[in-house]
Structures are given as structure tokens and as C-alpha cells.
Short mmCIF file of N, CA and C and ligand atoms in Angstrom, two decimals:
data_model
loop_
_atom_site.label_atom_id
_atom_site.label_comp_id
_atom_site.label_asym_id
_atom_site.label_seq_id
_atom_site.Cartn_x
_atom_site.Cartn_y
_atom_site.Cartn_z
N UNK A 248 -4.73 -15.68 -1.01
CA UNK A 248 -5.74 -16.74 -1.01
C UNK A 248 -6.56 -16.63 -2.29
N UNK A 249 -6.75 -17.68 -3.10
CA UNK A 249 -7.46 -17.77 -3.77
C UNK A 249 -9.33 -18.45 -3.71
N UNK A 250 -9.73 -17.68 -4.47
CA UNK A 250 -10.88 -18.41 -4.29
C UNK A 250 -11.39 -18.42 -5.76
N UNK A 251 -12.09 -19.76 -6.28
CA UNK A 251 -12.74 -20.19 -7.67
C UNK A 251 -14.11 -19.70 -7.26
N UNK A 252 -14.72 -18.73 -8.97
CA UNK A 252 -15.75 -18.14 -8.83
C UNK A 252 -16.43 -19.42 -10.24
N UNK A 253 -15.82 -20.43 -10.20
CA UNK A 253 -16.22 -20.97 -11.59
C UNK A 253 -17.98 -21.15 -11.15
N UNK A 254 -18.38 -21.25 -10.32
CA UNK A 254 -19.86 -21.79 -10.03
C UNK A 254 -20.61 -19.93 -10.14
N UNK A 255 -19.98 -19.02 -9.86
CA UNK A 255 -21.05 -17.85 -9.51
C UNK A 255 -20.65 -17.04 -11.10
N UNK A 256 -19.59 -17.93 -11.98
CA UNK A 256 -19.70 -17.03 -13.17
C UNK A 256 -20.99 -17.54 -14.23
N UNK A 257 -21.38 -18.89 -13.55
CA UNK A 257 -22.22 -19.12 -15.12
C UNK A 257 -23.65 -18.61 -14.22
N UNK A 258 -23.97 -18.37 -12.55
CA UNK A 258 -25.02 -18.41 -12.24
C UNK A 258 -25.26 -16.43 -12.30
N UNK A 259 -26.54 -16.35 -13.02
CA UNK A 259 -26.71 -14.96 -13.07
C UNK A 259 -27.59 -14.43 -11.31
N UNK A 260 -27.36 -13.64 -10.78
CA UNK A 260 -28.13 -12.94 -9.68
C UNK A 260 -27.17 -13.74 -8.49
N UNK A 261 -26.56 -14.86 -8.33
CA UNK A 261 -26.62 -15.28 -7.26
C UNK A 261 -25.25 -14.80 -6.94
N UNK A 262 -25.29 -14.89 -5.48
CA UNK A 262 -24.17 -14.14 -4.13
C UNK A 262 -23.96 -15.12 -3.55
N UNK A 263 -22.56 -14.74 -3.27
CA UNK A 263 -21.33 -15.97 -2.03
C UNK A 263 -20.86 -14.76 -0.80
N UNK A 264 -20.52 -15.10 -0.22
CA UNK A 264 -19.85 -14.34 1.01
C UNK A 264 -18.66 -15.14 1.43
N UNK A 265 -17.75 -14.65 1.42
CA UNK A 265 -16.57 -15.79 1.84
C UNK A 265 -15.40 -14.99 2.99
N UNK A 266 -15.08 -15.81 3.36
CA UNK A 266 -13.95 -15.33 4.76
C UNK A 266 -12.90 -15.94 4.44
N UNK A 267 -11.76 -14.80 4.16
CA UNK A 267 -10.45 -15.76 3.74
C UNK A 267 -9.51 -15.28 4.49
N UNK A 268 -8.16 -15.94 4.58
CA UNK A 268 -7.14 -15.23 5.10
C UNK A 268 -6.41 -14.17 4.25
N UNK A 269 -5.57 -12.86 4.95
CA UNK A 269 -5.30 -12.16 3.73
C UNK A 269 -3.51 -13.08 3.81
N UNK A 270 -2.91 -13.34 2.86
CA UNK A 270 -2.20 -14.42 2.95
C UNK A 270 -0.52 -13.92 3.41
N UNK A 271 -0.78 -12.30 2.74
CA UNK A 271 0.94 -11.69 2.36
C UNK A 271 1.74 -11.62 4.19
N UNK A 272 2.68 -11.68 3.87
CA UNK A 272 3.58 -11.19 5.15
C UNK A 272 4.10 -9.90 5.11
N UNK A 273 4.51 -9.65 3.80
CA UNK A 273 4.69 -8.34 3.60
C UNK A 273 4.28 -7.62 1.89
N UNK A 274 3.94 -6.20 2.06
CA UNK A 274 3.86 -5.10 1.06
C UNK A 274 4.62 -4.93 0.65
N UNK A 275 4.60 -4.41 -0.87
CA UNK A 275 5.37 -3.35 -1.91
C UNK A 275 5.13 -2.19 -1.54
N UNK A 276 5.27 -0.82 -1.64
CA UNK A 276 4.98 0.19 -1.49
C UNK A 276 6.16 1.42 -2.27
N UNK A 277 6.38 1.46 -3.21
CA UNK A 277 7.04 2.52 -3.56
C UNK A 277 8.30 2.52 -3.66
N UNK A 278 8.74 0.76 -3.65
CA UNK A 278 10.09 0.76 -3.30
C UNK A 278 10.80 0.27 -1.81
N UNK A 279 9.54 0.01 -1.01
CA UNK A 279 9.69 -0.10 0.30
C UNK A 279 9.15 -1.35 0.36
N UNK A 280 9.49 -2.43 1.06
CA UNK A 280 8.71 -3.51 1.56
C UNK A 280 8.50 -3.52 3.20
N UNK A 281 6.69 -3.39 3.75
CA UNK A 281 6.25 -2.98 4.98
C UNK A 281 6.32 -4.17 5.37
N UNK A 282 6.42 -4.96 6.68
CA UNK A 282 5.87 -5.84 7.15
C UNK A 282 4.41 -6.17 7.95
N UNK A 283 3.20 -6.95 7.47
CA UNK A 283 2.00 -6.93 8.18
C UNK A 283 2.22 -7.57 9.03
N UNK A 284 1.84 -6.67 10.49
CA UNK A 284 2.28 -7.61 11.62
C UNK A 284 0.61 -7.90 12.00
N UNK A 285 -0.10 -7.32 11.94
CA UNK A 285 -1.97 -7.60 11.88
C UNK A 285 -2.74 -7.76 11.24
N UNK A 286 -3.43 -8.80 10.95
CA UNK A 286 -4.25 -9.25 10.18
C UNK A 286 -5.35 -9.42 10.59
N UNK A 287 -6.76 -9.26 10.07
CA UNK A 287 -8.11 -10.39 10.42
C UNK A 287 -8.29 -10.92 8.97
N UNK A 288 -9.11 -11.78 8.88
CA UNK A 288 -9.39 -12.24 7.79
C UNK A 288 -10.01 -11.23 6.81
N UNK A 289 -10.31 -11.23 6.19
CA UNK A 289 -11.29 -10.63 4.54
C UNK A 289 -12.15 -11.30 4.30
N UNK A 290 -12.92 -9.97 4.70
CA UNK A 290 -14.59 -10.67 4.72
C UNK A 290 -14.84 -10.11 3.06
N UNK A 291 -15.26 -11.45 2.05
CA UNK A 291 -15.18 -10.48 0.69
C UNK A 291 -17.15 -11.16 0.46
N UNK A 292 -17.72 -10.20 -0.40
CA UNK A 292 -18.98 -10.57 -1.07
C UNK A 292 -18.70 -10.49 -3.14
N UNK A 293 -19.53 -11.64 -3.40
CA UNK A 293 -19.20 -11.42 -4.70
C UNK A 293 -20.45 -12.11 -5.73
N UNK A 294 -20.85 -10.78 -6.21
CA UNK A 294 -22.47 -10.99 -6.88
C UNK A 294 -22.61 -11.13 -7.89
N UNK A 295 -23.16 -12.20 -9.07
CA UNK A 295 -23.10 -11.94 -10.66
C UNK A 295 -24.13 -11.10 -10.60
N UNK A 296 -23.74 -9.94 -11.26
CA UNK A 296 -24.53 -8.87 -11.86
C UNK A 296 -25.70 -9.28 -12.98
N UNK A 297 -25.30 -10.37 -13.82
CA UNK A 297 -25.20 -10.80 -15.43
C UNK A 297 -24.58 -9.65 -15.92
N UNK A 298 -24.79 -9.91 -17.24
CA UNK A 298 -24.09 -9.15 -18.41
C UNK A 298 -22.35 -9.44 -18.05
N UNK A 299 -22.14 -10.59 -17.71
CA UNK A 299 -20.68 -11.00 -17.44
C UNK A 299 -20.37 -9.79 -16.40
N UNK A 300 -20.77 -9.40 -15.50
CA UNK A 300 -20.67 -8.68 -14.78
C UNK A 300 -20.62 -9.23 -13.29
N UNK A 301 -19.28 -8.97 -12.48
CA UNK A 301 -19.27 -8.95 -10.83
C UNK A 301 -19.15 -8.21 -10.23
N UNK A 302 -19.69 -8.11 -8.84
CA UNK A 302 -19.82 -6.93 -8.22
C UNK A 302 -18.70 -7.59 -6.76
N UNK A 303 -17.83 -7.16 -6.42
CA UNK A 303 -16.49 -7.60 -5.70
C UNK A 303 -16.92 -6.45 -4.70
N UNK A 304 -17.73 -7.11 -3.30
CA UNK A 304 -17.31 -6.04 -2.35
C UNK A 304 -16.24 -6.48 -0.87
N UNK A 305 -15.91 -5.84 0.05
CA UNK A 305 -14.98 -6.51 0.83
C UNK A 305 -14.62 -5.35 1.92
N UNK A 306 -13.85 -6.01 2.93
CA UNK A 306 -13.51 -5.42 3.35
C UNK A 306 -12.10 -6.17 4.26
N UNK A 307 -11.09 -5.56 4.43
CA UNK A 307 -9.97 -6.27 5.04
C UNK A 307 -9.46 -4.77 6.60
N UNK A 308 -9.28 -5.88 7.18
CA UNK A 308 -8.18 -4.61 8.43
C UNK A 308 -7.02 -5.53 8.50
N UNK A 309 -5.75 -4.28 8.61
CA UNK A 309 -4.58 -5.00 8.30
C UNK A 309 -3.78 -3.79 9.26
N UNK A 310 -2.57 -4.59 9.93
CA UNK A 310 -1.51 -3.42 10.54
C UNK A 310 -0.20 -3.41 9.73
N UNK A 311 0.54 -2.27 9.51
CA UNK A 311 1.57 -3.01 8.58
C UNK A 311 2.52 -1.59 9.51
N UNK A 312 3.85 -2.41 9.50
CA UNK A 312 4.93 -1.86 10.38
C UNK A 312 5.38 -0.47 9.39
N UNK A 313 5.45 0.70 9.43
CA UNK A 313 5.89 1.17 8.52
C UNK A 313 7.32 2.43 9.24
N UNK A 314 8.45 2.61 8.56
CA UNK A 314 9.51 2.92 8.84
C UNK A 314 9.05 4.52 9.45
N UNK A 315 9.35 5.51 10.23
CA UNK A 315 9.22 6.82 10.46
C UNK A 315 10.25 7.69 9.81
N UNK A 316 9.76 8.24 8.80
CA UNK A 316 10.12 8.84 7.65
C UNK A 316 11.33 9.90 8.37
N UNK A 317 11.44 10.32 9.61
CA UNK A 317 12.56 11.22 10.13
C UNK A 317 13.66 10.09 10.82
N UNK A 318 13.18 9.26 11.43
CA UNK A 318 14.22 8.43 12.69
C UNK A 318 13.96 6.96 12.27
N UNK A 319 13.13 6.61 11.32
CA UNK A 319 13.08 5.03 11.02
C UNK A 319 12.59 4.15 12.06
N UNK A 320 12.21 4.51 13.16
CA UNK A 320 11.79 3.57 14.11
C UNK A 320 10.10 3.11 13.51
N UNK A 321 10.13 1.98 13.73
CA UNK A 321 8.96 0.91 13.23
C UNK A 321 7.77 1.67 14.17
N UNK A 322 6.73 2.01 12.73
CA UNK A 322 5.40 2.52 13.71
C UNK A 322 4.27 1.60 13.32
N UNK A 323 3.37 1.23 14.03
CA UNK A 323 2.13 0.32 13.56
C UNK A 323 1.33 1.05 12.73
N UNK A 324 0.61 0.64 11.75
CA UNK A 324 0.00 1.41 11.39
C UNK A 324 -1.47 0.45 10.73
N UNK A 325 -2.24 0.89 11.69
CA UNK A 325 -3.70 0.23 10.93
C UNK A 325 -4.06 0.85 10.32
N UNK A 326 -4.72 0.20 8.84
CA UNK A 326 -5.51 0.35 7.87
C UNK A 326 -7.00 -0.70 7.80
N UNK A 327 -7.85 0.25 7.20
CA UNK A 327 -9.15 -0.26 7.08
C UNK A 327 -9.54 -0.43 5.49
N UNK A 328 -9.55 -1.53 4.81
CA UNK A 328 -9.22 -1.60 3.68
C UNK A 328 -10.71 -1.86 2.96
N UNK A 329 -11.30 -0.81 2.32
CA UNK A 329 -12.84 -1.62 1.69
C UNK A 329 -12.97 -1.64 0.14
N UNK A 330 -13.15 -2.56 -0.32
CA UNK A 330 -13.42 -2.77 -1.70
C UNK A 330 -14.53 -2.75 -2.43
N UNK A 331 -15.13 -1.86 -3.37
CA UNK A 331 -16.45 -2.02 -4.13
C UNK A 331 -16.11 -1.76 -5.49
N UNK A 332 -16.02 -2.91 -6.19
CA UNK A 332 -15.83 -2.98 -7.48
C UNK A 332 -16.68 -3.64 -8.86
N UNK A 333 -16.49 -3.57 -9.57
CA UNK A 333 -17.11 -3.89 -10.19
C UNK A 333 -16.49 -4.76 -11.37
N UNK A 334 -16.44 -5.87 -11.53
CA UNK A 334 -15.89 -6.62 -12.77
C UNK A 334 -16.02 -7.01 -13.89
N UNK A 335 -15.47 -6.42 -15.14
CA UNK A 335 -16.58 -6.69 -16.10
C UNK A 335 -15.38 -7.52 -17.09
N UNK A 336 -16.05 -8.90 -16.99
CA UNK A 336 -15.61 -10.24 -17.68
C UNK A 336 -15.52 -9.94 -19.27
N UNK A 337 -16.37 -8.73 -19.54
CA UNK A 337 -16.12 -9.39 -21.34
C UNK A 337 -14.80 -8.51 -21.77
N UNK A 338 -13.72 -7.81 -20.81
CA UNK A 338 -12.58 -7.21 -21.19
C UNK A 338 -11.88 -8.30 -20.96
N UNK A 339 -10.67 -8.40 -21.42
CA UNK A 339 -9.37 -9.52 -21.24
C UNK A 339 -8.74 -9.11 -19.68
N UNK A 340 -8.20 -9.85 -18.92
CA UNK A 340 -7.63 -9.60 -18.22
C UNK A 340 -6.59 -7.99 -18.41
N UNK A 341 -5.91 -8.37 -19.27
CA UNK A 341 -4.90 -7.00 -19.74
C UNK A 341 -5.94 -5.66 -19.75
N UNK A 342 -6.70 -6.04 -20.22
CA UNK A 342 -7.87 -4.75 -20.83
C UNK A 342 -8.36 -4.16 -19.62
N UNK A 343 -8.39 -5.08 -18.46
CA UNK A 343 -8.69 -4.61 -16.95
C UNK A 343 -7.75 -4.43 -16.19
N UNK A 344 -6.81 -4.87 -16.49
CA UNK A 344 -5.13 -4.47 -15.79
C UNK A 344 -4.98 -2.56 -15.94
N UNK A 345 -4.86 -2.30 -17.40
CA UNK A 345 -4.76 -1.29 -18.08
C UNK A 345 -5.54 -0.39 -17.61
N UNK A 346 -7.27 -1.09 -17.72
CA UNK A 346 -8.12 0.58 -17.31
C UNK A 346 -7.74 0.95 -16.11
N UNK A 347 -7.75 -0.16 -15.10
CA UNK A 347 -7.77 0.19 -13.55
C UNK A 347 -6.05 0.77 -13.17
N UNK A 348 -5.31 0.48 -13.89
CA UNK A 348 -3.78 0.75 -13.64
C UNK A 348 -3.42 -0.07 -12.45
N UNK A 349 -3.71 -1.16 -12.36
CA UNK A 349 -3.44 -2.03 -10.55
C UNK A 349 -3.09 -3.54 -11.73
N UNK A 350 -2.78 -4.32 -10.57
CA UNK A 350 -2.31 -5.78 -10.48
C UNK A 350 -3.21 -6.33 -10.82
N UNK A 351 -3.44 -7.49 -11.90
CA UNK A 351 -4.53 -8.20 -12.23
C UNK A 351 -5.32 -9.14 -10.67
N UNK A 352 -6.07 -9.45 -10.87
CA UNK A 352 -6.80 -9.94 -9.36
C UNK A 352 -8.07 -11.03 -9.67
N UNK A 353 -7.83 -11.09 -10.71
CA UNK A 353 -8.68 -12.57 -11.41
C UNK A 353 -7.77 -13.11 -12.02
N UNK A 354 -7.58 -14.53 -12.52
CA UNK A 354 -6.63 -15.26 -13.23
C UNK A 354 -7.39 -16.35 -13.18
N UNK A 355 -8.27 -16.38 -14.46
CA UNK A 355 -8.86 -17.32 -15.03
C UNK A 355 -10.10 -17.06 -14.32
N UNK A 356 -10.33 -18.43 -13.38
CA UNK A 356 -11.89 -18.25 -12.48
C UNK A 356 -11.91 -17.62 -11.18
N UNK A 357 -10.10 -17.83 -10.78
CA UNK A 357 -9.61 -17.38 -9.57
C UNK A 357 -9.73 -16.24 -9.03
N UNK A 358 -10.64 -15.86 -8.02
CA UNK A 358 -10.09 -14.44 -7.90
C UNK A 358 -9.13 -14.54 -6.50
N UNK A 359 -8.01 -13.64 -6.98
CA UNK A 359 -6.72 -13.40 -5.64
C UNK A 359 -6.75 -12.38 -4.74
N UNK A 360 -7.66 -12.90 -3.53
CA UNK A 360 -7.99 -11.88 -3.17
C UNK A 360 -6.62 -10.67 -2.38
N UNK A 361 -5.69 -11.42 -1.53
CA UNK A 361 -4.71 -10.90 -1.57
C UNK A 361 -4.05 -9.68 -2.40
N UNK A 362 -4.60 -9.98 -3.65
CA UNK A 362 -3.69 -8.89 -4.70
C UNK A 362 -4.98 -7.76 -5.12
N UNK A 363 -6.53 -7.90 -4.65
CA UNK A 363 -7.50 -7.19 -5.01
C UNK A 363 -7.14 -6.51 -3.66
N UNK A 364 -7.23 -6.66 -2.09
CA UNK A 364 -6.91 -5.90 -0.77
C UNK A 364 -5.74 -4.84 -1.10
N UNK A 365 -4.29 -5.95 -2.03
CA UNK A 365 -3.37 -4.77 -1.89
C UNK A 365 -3.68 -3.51 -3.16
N UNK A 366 -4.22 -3.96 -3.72
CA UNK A 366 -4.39 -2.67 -5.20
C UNK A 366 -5.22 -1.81 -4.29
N UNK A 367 -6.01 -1.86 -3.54
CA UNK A 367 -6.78 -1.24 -2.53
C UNK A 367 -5.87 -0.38 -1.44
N UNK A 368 -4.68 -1.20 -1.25
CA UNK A 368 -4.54 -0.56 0.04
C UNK A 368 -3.51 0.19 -0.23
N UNK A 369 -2.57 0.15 -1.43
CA UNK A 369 -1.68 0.81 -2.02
C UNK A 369 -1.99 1.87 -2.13
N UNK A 370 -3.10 2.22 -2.45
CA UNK A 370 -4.01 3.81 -2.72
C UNK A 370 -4.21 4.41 -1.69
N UNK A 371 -4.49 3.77 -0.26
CA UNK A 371 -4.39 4.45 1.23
C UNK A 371 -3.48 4.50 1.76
N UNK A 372 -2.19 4.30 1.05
CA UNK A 372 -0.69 4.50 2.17
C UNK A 372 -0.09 6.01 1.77
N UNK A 373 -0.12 6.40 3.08
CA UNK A 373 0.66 8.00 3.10
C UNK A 373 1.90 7.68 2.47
N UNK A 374 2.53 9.15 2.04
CA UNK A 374 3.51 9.48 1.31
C UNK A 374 4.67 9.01 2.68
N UNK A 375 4.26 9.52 4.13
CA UNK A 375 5.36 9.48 4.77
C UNK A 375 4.14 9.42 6.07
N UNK A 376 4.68 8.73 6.98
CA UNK A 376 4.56 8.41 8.43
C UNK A 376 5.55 8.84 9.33
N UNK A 377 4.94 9.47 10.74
CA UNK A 377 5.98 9.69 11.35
C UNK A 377 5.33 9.12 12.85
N UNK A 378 6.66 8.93 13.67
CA UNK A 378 6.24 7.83 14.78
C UNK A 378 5.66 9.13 16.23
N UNK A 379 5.79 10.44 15.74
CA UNK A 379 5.25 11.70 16.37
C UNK A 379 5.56 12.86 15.79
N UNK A 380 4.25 13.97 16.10
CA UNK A 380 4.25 14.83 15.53
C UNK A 380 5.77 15.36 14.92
N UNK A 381 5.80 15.68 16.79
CA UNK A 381 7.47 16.65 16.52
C UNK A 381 8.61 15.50 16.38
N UNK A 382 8.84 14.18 16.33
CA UNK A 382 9.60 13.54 15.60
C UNK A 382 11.23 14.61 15.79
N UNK A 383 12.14 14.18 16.43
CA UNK A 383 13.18 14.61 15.69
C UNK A 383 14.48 15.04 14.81
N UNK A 384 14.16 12.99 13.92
CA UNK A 384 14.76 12.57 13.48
C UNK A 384 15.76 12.15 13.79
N UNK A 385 16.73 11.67 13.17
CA UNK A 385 18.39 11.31 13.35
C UNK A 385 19.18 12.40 12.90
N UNK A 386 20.07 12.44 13.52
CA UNK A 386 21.36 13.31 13.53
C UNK A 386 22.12 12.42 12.08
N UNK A 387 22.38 13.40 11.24
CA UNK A 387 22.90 12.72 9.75
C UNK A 387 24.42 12.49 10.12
N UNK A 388 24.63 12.97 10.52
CA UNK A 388 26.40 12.95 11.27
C UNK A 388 26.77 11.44 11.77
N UNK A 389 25.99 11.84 13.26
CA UNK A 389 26.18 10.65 13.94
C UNK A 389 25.50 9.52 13.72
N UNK A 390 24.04 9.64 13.12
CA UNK A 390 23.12 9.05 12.88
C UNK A 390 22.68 8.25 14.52
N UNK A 391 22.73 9.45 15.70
CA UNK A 391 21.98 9.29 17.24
C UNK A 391 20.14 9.62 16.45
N UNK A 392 19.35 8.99 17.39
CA UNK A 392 17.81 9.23 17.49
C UNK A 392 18.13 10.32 17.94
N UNK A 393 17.55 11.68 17.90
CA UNK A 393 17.45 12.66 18.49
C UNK A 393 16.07 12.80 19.63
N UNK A 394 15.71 11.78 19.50
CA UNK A 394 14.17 11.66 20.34
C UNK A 394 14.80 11.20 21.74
N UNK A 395 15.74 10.07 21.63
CA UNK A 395 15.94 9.47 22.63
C UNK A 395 17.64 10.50 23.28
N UNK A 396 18.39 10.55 22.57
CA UNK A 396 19.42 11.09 23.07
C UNK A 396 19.73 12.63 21.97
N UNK A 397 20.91 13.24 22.74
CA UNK A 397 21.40 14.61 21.74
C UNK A 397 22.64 14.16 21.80
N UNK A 398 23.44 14.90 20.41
CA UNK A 398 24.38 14.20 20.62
C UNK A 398 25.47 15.77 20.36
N UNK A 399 26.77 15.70 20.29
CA UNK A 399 27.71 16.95 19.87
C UNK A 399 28.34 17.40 18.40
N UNK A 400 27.38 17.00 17.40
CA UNK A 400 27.41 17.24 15.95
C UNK A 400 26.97 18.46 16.17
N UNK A 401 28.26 19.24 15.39
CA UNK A 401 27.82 20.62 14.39
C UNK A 401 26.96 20.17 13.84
N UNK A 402 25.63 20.77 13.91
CA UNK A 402 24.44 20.48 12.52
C UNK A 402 23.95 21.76 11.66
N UNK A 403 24.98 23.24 11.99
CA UNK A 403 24.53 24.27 11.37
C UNK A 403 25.05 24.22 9.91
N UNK A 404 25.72 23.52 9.92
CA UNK A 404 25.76 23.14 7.91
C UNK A 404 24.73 22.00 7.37
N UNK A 405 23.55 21.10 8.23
CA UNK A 405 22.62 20.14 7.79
C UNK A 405 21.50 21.18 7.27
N UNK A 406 21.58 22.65 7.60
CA UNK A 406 20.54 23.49 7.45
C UNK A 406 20.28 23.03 6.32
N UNK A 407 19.17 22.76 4.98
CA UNK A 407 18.92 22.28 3.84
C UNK A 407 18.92 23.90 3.47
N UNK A 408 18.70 25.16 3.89
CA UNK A 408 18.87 25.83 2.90
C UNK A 408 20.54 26.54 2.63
N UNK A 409 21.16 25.85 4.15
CA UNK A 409 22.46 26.48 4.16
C UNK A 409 22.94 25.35 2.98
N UNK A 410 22.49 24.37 2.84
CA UNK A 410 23.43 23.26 1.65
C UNK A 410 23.48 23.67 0.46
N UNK A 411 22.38 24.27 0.13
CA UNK A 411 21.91 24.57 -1.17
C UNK A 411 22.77 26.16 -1.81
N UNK A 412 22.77 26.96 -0.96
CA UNK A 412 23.75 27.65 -1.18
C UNK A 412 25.09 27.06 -1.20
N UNK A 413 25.63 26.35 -0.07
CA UNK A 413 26.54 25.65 -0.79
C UNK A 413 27.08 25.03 -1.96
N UNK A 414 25.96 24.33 -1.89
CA UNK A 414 25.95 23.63 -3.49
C UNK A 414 26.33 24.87 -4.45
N UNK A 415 25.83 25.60 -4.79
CA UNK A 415 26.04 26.75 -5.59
C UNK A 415 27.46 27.19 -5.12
N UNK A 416 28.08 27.83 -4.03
CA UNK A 416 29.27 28.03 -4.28
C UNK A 416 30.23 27.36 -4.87
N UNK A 417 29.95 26.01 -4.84
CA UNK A 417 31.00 25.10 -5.03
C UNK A 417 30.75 24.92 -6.29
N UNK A 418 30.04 24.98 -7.19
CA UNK A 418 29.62 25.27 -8.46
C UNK A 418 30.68 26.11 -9.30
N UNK A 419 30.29 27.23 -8.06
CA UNK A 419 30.65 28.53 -8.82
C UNK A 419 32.58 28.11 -8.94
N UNK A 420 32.87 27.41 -7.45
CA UNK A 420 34.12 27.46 -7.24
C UNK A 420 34.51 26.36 -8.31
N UNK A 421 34.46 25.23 -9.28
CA UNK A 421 35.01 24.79 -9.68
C UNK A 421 34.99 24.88 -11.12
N UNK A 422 34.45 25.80 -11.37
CA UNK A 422 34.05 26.69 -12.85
C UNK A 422 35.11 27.27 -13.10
ZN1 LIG B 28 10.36 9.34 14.24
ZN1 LIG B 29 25.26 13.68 15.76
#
């Protein structure tokens, strides 16, 4: 969702409050695309500072389906997304791309808020989710849930440190 700040860039001191939808269906993440299955709107505030200066605060709650890093089964996962930023107009867009290392989130008068929530929320997503503690993945063999069923795979060669020696013999063996 976009919203035009063309009226609060020329006015110095004055504040908007706006309620938007957050618009995406789904995230980037690392190579991964999550699906948001929960949304509320984005409640955003946005203050001319002067000195070409905005003050972008916000806040979004969002659920986004994310895979369980052992067995892949879809886990919900709410996030509480808050934004306090600060915008400073007399850099170029690029010049604010660059410092912040995120997705531009103004374009022109526009600000997107969509792409200001996700530069936000990209920074709060774990490395890995799991749908329970003890989780006990999939069987690489059979590729059975081990949560829900067991299955009759040898798994004393999945040992990761028995592979790794492997790896090395077989090294050694084709030398
Ligand atoms: Zn799991
Ligand atoms: Zn198996």
C-alpha cells in the first residue's frame, strides 16, 4: 500500500496517522518464500521533523506460515513488527538504500509501506523454526515424518559424524 506524503513533506511539525492494509501475500526470506496467512492492518505515524526530516513510526502484526526446519510441516508464526525511523530527505533515495542496507521504501512522495514492514520484519525472522522442541524430523531414506510414524530405514550411516568420516575414506579410497 502506498501512501502520498506530498502534503506532510512541505508542512514542517505536522503529523498524519494512517491505517493501511499490509498488502503482500507472501515474503522473501533467504531464498524462501513464507506465506502470510495473518494480517491486521498497519497502524503507521509519520511526522515532519523539518530539516527535510521524517520520523516513520508503526507498527504491523503479521502471521506468516513458515516451513519446520527438521520435517517441513507448516508452523504459524506471529510476528510483532514495530518501526521507528527516521528519514532524512536530503540523501537520494540510493544514498538511503545503501546506509540502511534494506529495500528503498519511499519512491518519490510515496511511501510503501509494505516494503518499510518487510525491511523490518526480515531482521526478526529466525534462522530456523521448528514445529516442536524435540521435532523429529524426516527419515532422509524414506522421507516418513518421524513425529507421526517410524519407519524400517537403517539410519546408522545418516549419523552426520559417521558421514564425514566417510567422506574422508572415500577420499582416501580414490586417491
Ligand atoms: Zn518439525
Ligand atoms: Zn525411513
Amino acid at each position: 500500500m502506498l501512501i502520498n506524503l506530498s502534503e506532510l513533506f512541505t508542512r514542517e511539525g505536522k503529523e498524519e496517522t494512517y491505517q493501511v492494509p499490509f498488502e503482500a501475500d507472501t515474503v522473501d526470506h533467504m531464498g524462501q518464500t513464507y506465506e502470510v496467512t495473518e494480517k491486521q492492518p498497519v497502524q503507521i505515524t509519520v511526522t515532519n521533523l523539518g530539516e527535510r526530516k521524517l520520523l516513520l513510526e508503526g507498527h504491523a502484526e503479521l502471521t506468516l506460515s513458515i516451513p519446520c526446519s527438521r520435517c517441513l510441516t507448516p508452523v504459524p508464526y506471529p510476528v510483532s513488527i514495530d518501526v521507528d525511523t527516521v528519514l532524512d530527505l536530503k540523501l537520494t533515495e540510493d544514498e538511503r538504500a545503501r546506509e540502511l542496507d534494506e529495500q528503498p521504501f519511499l519512491n518519490g512522495y510515496n511511501l510503501d509501506v509494505d516494503q518499510l514492514v518487510c525491511n523490518e520484519l526480515l531482521l526478526s525472522l529466525p534462522m530456523k523454526v521448528l514445529c516442536r522442541e524435540d521435532c523429529k524430523g524426516i527419515c532422509n531414506r524414506c522421507g516418513a515424518n518421524l513425529n507421526i510414524e517410524t519407519c524400517d530405514c537403517d539410519t546408522r550411516a545418516l549419523d552426520p559424524r559417521m558421514s564425514v568420516i566417510q567422506d574422508i575414506f572415500n577420499q582416501y579410497k580414490e586417491v
